[in-house]
PDB file of C-alpha atoms in Angstrom:
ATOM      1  CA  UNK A   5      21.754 -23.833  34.686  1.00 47.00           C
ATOM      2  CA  UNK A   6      23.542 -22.848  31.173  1.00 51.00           C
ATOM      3  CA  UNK A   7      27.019 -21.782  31.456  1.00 53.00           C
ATOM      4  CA  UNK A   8      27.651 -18.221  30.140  1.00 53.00           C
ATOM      5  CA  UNK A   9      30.046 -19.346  27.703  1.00 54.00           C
ATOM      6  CA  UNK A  10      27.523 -21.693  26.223  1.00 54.00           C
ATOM      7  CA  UNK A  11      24.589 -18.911  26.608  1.00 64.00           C
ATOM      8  CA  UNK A  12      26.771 -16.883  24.252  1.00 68.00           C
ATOM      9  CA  UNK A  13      27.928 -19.369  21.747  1.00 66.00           C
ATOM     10  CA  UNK A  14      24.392 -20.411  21.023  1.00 75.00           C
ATOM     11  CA  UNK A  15      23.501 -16.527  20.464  1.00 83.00           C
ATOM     12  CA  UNK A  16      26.455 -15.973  18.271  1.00 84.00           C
ATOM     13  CA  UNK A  17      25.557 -19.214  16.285  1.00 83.00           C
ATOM     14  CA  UNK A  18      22.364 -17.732  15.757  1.00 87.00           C
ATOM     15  CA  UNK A  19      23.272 -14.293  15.035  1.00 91.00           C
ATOM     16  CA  UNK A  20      25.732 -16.451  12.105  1.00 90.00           C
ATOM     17  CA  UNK A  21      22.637 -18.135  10.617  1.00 89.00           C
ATOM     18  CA  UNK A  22      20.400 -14.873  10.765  1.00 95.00           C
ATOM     19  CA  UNK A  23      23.334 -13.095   8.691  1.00 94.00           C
ATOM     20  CA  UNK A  24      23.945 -15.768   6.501  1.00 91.00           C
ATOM     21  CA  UNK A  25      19.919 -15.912   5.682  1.00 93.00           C
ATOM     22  CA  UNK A  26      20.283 -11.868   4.866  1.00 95.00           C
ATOM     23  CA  UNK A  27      23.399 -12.844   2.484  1.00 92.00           C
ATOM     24  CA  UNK A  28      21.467 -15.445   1.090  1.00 91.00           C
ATOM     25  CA  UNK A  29      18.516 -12.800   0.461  1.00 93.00           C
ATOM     26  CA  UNK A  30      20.568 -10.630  -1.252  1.00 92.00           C
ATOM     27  CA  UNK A  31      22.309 -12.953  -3.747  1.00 90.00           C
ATOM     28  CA  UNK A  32      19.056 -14.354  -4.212  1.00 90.00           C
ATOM     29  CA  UNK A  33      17.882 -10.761  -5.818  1.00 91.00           C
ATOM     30  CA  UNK A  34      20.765 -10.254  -7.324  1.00 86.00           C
ATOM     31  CA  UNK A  35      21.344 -13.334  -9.258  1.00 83.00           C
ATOM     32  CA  UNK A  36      17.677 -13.760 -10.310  1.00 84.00           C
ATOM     33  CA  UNK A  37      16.597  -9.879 -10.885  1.00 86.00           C
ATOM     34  CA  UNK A  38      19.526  -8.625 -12.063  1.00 80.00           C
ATOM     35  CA  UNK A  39      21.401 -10.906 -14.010  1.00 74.00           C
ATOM     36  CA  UNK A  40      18.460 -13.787 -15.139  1.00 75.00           C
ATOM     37  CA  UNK A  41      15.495 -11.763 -15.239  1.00 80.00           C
ATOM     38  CA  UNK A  42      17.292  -7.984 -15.576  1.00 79.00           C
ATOM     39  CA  UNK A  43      13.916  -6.566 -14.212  1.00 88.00           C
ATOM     40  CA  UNK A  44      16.802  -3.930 -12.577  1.00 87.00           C
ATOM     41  CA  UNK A  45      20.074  -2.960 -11.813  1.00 85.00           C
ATOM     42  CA  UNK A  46      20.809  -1.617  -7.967  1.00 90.00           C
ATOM     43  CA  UNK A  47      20.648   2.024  -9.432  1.00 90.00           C
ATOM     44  CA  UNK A  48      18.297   2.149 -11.886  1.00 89.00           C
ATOM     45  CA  UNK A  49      15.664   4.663 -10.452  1.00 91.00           C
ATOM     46  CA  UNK A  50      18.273   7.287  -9.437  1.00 89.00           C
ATOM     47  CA  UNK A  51      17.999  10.152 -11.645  1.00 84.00           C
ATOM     48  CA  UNK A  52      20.152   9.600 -15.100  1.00 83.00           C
ATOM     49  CA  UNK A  53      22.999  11.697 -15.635  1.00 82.00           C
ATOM     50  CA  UNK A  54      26.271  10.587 -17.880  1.00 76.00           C
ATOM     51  CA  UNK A  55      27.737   8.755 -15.150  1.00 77.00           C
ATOM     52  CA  UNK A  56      24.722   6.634 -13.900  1.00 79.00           C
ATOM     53  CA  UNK A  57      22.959   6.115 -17.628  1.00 76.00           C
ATOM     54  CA  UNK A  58      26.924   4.631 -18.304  1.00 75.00           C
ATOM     55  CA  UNK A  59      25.716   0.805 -18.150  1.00 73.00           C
ATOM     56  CA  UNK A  60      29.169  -0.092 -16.856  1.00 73.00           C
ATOM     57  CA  UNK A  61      28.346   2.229 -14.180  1.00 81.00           C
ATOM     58  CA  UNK A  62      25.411   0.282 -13.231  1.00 82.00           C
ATOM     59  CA  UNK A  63      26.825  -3.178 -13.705  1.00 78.00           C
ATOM     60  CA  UNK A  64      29.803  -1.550 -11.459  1.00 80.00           C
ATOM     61  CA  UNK A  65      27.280  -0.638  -8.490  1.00 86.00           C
ATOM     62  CA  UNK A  66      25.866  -4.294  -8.800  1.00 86.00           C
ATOM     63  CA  UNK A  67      29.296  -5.844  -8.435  1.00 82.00           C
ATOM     64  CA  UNK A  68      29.380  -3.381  -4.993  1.00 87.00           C
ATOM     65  CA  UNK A  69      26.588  -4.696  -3.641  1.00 90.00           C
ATOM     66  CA  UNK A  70      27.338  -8.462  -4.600  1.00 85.00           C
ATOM     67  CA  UNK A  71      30.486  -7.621  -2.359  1.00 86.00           C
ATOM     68  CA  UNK A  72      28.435  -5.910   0.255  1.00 91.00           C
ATOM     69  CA  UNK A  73      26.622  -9.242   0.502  1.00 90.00           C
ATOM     70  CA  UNK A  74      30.083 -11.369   0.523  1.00 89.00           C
ATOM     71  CA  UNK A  75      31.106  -9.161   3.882  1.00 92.00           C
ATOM     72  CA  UNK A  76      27.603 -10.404   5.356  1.00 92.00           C
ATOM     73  CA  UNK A  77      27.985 -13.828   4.566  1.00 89.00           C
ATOM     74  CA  UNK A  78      31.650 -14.221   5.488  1.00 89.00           C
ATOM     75  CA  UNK A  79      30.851 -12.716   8.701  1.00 93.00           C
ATOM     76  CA  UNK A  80      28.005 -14.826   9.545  1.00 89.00           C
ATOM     77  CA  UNK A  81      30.154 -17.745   8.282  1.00 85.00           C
ATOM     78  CA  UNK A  82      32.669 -16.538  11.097  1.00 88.00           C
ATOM     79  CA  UNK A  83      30.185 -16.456  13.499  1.00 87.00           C
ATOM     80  CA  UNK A  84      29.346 -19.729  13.180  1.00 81.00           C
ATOM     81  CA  UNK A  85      32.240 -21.963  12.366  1.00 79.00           C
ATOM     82  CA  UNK A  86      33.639 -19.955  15.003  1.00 80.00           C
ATOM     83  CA  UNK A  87      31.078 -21.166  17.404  1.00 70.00           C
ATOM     84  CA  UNK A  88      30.806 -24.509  16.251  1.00 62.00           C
ATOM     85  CA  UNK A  89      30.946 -25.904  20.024  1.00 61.00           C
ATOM     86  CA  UNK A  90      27.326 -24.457  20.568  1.00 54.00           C
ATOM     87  CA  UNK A  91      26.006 -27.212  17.287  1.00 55.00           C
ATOM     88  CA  UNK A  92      26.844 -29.859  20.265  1.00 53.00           C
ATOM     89  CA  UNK A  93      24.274 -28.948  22.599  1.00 50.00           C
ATOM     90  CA  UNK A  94      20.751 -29.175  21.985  1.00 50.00           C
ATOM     91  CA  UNK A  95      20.577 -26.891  19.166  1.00 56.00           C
ATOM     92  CA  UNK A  96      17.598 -28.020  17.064  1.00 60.00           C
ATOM     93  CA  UNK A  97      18.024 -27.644  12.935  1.00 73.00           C
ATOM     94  CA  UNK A  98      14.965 -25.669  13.702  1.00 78.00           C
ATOM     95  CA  UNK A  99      16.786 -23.320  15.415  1.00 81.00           C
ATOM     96  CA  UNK A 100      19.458 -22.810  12.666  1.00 82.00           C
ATOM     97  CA  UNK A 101      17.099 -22.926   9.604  1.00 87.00           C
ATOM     98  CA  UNK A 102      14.509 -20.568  11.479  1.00 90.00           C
ATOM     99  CA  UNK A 103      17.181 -17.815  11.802  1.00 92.00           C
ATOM    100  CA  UNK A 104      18.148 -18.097   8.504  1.00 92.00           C
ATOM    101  CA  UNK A 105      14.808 -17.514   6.521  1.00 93.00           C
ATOM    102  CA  UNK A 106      14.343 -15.437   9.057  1.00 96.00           C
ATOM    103  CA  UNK A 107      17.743 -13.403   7.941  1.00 95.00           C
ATOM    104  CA  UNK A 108      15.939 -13.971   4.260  1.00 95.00           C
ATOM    105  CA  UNK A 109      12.716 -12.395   5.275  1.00 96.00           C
ATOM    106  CA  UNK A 110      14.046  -9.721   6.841  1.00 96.00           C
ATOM    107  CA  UNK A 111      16.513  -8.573   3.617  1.00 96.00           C
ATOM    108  CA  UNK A 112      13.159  -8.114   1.812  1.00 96.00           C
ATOM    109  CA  UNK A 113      11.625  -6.237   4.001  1.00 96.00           C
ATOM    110  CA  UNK A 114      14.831  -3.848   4.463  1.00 96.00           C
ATOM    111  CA  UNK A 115      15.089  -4.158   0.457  1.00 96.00           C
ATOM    112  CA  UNK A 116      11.068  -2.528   0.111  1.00 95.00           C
ATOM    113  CA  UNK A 117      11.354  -0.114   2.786  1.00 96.00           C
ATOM    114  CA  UNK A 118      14.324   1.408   2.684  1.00 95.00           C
ATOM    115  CA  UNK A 119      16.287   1.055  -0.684  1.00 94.00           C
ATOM    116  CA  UNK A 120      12.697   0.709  -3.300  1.00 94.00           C
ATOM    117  CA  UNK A 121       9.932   3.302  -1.266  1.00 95.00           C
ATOM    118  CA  UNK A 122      12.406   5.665   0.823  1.00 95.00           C
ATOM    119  CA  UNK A 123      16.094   6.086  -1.213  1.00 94.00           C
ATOM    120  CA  UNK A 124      14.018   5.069  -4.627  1.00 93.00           C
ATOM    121  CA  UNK A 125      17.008   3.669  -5.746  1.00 94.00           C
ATOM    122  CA  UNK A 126      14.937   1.101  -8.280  1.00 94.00           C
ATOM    123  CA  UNK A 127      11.638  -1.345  -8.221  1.00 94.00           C
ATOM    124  CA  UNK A 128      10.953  -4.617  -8.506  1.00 94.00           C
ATOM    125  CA  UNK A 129       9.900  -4.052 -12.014  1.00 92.00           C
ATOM    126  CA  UNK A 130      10.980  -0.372 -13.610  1.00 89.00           C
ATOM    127  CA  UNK A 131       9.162  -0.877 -17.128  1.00 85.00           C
ATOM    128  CA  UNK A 132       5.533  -1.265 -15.975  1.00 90.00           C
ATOM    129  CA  UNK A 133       2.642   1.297 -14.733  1.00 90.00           C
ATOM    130  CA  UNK A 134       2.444  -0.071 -11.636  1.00 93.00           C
ATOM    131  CA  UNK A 135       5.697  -0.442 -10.125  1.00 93.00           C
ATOM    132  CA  UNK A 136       3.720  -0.664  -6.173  1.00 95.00           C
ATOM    133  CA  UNK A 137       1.951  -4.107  -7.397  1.00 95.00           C
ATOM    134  CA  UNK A 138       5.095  -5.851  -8.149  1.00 95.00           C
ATOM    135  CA  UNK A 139       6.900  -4.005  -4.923  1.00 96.00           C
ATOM    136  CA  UNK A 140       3.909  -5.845  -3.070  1.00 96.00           C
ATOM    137  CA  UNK A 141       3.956  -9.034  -4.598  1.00 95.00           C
ATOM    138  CA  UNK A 142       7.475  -9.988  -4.405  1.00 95.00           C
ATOM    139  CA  UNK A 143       7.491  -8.459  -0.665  1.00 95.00           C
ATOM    140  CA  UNK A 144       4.878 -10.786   0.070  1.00 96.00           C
ATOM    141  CA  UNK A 145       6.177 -13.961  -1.372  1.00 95.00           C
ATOM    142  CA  UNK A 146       9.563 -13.350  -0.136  1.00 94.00           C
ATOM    143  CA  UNK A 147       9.241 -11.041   2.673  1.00 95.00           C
ATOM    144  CA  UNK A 148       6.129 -12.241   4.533  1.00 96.00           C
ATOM    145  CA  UNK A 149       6.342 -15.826   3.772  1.00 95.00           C
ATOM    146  CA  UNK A 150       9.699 -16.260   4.656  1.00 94.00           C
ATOM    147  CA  UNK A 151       9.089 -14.272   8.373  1.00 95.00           C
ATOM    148  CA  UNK A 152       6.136 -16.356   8.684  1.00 95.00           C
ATOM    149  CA  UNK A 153       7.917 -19.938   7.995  1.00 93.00           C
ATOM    150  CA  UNK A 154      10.975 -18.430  10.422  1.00 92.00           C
ATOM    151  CA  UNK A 155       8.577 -17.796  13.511  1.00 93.00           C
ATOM    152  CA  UNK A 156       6.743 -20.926  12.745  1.00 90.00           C
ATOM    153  CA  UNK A 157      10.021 -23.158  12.653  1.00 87.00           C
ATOM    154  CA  UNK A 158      11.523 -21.089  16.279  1.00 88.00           C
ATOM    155  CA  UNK A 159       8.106 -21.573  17.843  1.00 85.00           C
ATOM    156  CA  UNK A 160       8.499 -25.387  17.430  1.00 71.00           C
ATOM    157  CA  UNK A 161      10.009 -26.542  20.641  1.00 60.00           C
ATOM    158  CA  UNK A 162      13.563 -28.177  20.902  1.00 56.00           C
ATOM    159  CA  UNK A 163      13.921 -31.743  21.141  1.00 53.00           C
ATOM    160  CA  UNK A 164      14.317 -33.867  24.208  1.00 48.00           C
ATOM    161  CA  UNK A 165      17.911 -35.641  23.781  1.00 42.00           C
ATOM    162  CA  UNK A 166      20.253 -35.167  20.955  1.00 45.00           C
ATOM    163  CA  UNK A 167      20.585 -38.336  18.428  1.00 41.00           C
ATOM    164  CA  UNK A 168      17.508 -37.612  15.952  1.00 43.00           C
ATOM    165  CA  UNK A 169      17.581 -35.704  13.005  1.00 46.00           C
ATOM    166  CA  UNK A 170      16.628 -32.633  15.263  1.00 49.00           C
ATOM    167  CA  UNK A 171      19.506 -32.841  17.985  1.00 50.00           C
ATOM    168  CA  UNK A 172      23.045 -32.071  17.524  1.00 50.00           C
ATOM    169  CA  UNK A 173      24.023 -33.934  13.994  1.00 53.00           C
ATOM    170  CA  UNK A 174      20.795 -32.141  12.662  1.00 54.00           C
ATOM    171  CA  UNK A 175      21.644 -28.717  13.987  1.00 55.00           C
ATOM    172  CA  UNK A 176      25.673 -29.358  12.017  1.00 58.00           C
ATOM    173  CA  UNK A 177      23.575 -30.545   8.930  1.00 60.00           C
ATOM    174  CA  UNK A 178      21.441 -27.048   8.514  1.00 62.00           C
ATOM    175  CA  UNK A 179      24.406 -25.356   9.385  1.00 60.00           C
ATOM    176  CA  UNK A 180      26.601 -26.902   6.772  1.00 64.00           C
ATOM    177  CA  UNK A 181      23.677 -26.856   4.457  1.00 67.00           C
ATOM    178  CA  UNK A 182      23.522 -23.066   5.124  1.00 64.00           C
ATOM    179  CA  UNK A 183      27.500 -22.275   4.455  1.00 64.00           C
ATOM    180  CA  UNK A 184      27.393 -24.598   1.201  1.00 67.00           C
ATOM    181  CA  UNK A 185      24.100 -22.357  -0.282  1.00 69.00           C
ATOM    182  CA  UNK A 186      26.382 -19.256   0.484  1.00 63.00           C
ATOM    183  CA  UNK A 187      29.666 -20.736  -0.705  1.00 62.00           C
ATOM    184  CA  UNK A 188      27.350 -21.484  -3.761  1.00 69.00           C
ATOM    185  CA  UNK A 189      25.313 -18.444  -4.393  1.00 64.00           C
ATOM    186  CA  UNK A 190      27.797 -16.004  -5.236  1.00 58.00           C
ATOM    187  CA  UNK A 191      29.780 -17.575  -7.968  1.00 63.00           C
ATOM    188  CA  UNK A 192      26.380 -18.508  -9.729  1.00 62.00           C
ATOM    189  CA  UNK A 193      25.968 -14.972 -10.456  1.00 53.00           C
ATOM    190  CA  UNK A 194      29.063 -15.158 -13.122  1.00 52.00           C
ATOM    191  CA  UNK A 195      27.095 -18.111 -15.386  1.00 55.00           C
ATOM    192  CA  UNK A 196      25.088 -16.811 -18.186  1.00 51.00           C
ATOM    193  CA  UNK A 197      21.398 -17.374 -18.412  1.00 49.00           C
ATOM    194  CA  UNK A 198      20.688 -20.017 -20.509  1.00 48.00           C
ATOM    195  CA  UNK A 199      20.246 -18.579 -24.073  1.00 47.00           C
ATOM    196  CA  UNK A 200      16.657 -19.569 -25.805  1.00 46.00           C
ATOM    197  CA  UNK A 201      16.650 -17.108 -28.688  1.00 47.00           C
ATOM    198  CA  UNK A 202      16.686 -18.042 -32.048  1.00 47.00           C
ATOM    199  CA  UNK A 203      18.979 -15.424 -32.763  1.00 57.00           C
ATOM    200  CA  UNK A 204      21.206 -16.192 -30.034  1.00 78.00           C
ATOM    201  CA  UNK A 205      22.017 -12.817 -29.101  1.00 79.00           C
ATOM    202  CA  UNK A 206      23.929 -11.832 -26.258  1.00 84.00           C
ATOM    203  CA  UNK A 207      25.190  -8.544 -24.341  1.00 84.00           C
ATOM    204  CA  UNK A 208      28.485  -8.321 -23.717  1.00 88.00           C
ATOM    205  CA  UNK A 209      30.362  -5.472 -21.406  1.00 87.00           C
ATOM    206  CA  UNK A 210      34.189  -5.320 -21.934  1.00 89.00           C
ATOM    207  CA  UNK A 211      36.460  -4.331 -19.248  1.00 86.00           C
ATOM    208  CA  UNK A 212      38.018  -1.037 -19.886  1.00 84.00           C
ATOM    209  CA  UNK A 213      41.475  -1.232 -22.412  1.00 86.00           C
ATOM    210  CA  UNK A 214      39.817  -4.132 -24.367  1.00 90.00           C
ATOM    211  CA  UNK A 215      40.381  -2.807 -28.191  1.00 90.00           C
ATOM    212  CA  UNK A 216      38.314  -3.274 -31.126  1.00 91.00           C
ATOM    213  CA  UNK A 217      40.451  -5.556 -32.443  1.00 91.00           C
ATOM    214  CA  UNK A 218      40.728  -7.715 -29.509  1.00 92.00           C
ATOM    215  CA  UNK A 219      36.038  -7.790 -29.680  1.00 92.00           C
ATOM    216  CA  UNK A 220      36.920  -8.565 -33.124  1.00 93.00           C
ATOM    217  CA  UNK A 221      38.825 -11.483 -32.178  1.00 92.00           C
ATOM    218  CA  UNK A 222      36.542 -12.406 -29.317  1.00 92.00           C
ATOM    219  CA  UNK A 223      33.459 -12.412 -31.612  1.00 92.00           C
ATOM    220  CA  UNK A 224      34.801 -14.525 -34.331  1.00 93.00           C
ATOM    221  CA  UNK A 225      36.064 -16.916 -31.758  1.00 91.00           C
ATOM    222  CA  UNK A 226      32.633 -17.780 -31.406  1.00 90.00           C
ATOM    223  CA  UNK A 227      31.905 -17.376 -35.417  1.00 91.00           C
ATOM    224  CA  UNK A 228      29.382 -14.831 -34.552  1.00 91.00           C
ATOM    225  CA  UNK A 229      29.194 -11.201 -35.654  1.00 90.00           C
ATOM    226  CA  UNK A 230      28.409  -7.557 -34.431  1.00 90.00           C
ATOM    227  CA  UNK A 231      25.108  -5.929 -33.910  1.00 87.00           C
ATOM    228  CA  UNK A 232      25.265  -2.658 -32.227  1.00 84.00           C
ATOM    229  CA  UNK A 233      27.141  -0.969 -29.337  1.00 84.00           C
ATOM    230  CA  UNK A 234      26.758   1.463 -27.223  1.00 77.00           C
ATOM    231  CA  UNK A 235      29.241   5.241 -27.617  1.00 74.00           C
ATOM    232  CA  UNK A 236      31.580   4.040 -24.950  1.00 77.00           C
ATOM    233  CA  UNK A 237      32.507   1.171 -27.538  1.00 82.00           C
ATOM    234  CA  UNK A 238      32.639  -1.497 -24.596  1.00 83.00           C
ATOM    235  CA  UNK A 239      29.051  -2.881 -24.500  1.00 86.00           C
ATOM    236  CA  UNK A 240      28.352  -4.890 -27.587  1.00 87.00           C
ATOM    237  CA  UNK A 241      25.668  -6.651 -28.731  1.00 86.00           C
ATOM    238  CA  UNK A 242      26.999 -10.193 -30.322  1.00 90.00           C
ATOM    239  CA  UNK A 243      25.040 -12.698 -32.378  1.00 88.00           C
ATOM    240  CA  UNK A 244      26.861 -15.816 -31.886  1.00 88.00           C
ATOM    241  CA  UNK A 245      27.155 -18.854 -34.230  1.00 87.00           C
ATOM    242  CA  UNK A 246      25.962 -22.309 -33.897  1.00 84.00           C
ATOM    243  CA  UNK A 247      26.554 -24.076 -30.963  1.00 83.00           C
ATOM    244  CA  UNK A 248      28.763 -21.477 -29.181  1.00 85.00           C
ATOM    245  CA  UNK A 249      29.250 -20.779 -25.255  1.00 85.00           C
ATOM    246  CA  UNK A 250      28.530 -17.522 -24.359  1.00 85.00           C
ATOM    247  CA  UNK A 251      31.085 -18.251 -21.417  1.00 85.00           C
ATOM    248  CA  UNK A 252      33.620 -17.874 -23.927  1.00 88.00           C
ATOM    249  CA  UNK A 253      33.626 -14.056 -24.295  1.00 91.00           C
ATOM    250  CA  UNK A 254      34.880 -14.116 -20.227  1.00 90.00           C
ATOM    251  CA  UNK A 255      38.107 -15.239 -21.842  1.00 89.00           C
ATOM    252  CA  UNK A 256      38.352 -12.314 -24.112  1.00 90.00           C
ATOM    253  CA  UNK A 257      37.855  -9.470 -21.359  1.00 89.00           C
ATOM    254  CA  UNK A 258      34.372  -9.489 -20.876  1.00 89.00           C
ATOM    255  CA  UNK A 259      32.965  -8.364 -17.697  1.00 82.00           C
ATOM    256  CA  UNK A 260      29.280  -9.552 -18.108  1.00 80.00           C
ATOM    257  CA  UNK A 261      27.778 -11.506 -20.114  1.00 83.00           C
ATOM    258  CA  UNK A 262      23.803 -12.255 -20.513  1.00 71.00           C
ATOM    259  CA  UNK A 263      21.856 -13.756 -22.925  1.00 55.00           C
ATOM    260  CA  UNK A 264      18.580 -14.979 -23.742  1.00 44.00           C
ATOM    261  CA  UNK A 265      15.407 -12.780 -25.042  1.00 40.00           C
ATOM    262  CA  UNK A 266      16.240 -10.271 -22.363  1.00 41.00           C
ATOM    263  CA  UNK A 267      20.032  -9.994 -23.051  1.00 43.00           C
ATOM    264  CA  UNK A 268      18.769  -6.100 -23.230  1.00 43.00           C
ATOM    265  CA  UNK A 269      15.911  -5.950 -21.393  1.00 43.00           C
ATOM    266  CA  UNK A 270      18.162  -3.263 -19.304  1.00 45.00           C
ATOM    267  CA  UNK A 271      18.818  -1.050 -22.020  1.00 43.00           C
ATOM    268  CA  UNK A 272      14.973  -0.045 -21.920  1.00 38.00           C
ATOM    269  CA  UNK A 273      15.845   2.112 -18.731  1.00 37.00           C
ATOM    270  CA  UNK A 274      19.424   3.004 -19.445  1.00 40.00           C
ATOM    271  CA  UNK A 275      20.606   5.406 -21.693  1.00 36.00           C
ATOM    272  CA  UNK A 276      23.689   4.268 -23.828  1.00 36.00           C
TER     273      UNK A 276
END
């Protein structure tokens, strides 16, 4: 018979991975829609006005939900170092992995439902005719794959004794793997896409007191040069020269930077 205590460490342990999967899901959109791709920002279907059309508005409502995801993930991250007694028993890697794409599945599906076809608050894609095909597409490879390999993994059954790569030192593995992808993930969302234009363009957003001067400065630090702005003055675009790190402009007050062929890919949607 399983003692109480250990009944409840196990189902905190996997309430930690589950949570820590639905972290992981949404830096996962985050990083790759928002800041590699920019297919979106969090707010880009809600009816412009001044404030939201404001890109630093938008990048500002990003940043909230990049910390929404850091409360999951720390708290999941509680959960289980917290219950680490429960990875001694036979608690398969199965176990641990299976609630976490599990926790990944399930962000998509609460991502589709609720924040793209019932708040509206943006799509998958906002610049193409059929916004529903994309919603579908990503749901499906991310959504209903992910549930599907999460059931198939929790429907494998535990192992018998705890030495193999299944047992007890497989079930800390996952786990650690698990806390190291979430450790990881966030911070990844600071590095600039890897720039393949031949005009090496790149969008800057300035925090709020950085003068002209001080862009000036910034932008010959990398011996590049001005190409257009937005009316609030703190959203450039920057050409840079030869060989320059976009990373540099971080040390001149920028906010964000992105840069590639889409640097502005969200300025078809936003009005600065």
């Amino acid at each position: 018979m399983k003692h109480p205590d250990h009944q409840q460490g196990a189902s905190r342990l996997i309430w930690g991975a589950f949570l820590m999967g639905v972290a992981l899901g949404g830096f996962f959109d985050g990083i790759l829609l928002h800041q590699v791709l920019q297919w979106h920002h969090l707010l880009s279907g809600v009816a412009p006005t001044e404030t939201v059309s404001d890109l630093r508005f938008q990048i500002l409502a990003d940043g909230a939900f990049h910390v929404l995801n850091y409360i999951v993930a720390i708290l999941g991250l509680w959960l289980v170092l917290s219950n680490n007694r429960a990875l001694k028993p036979r608690i398969a890697s199965r176990t641990v992995l299976g609630w976490a794409v599990l926790g990944f599945g399930a962000w998509h599906w609460l991502d589709a439902v609720v924040v793209h076809w019932g708040l509206q608050l943006h799509r998958i894609r906002m610049d193409v005719q059929n916004p529903l095909f994309w919603d579908m597409g990503w749901l499906m490879l991310f959504g209903v794959l992910p549930l599907a390999a999460g059931f198939y993994l929790l429907r494998r059954k535990p192992p018998g004794d705890g030495g193999g790569p299944e047992g007890p030192r497989g079930s800390k593995v996952a786990a650690g793997a698990l806390i190291l992808s979430v450790l990881i993930a966030g911070p990844v969302a600071a590095v600039p896409p890897v720039n393949r234009d031949d005009e090496n363009r790149t969008l800057v957003v300035f925090r709020p007191g950085v003068s002209f001067a001080d862009i000036v400065a910034a932008t010959d630090s990398v011996d590049g040069r001005l190409i257009w702005t937005d009316k609030s003055e703190m959203v450039w675009l920057i050409a840079l020269g030869p060989d320059a790190s976009p990373s540099a402009f971080y040390r001149h007050g920028a906010l964000l930077v992105g840069s590639g062929p889409v640097a502005v890919g969200c300025l078809s949607w936003t009005q600065v």
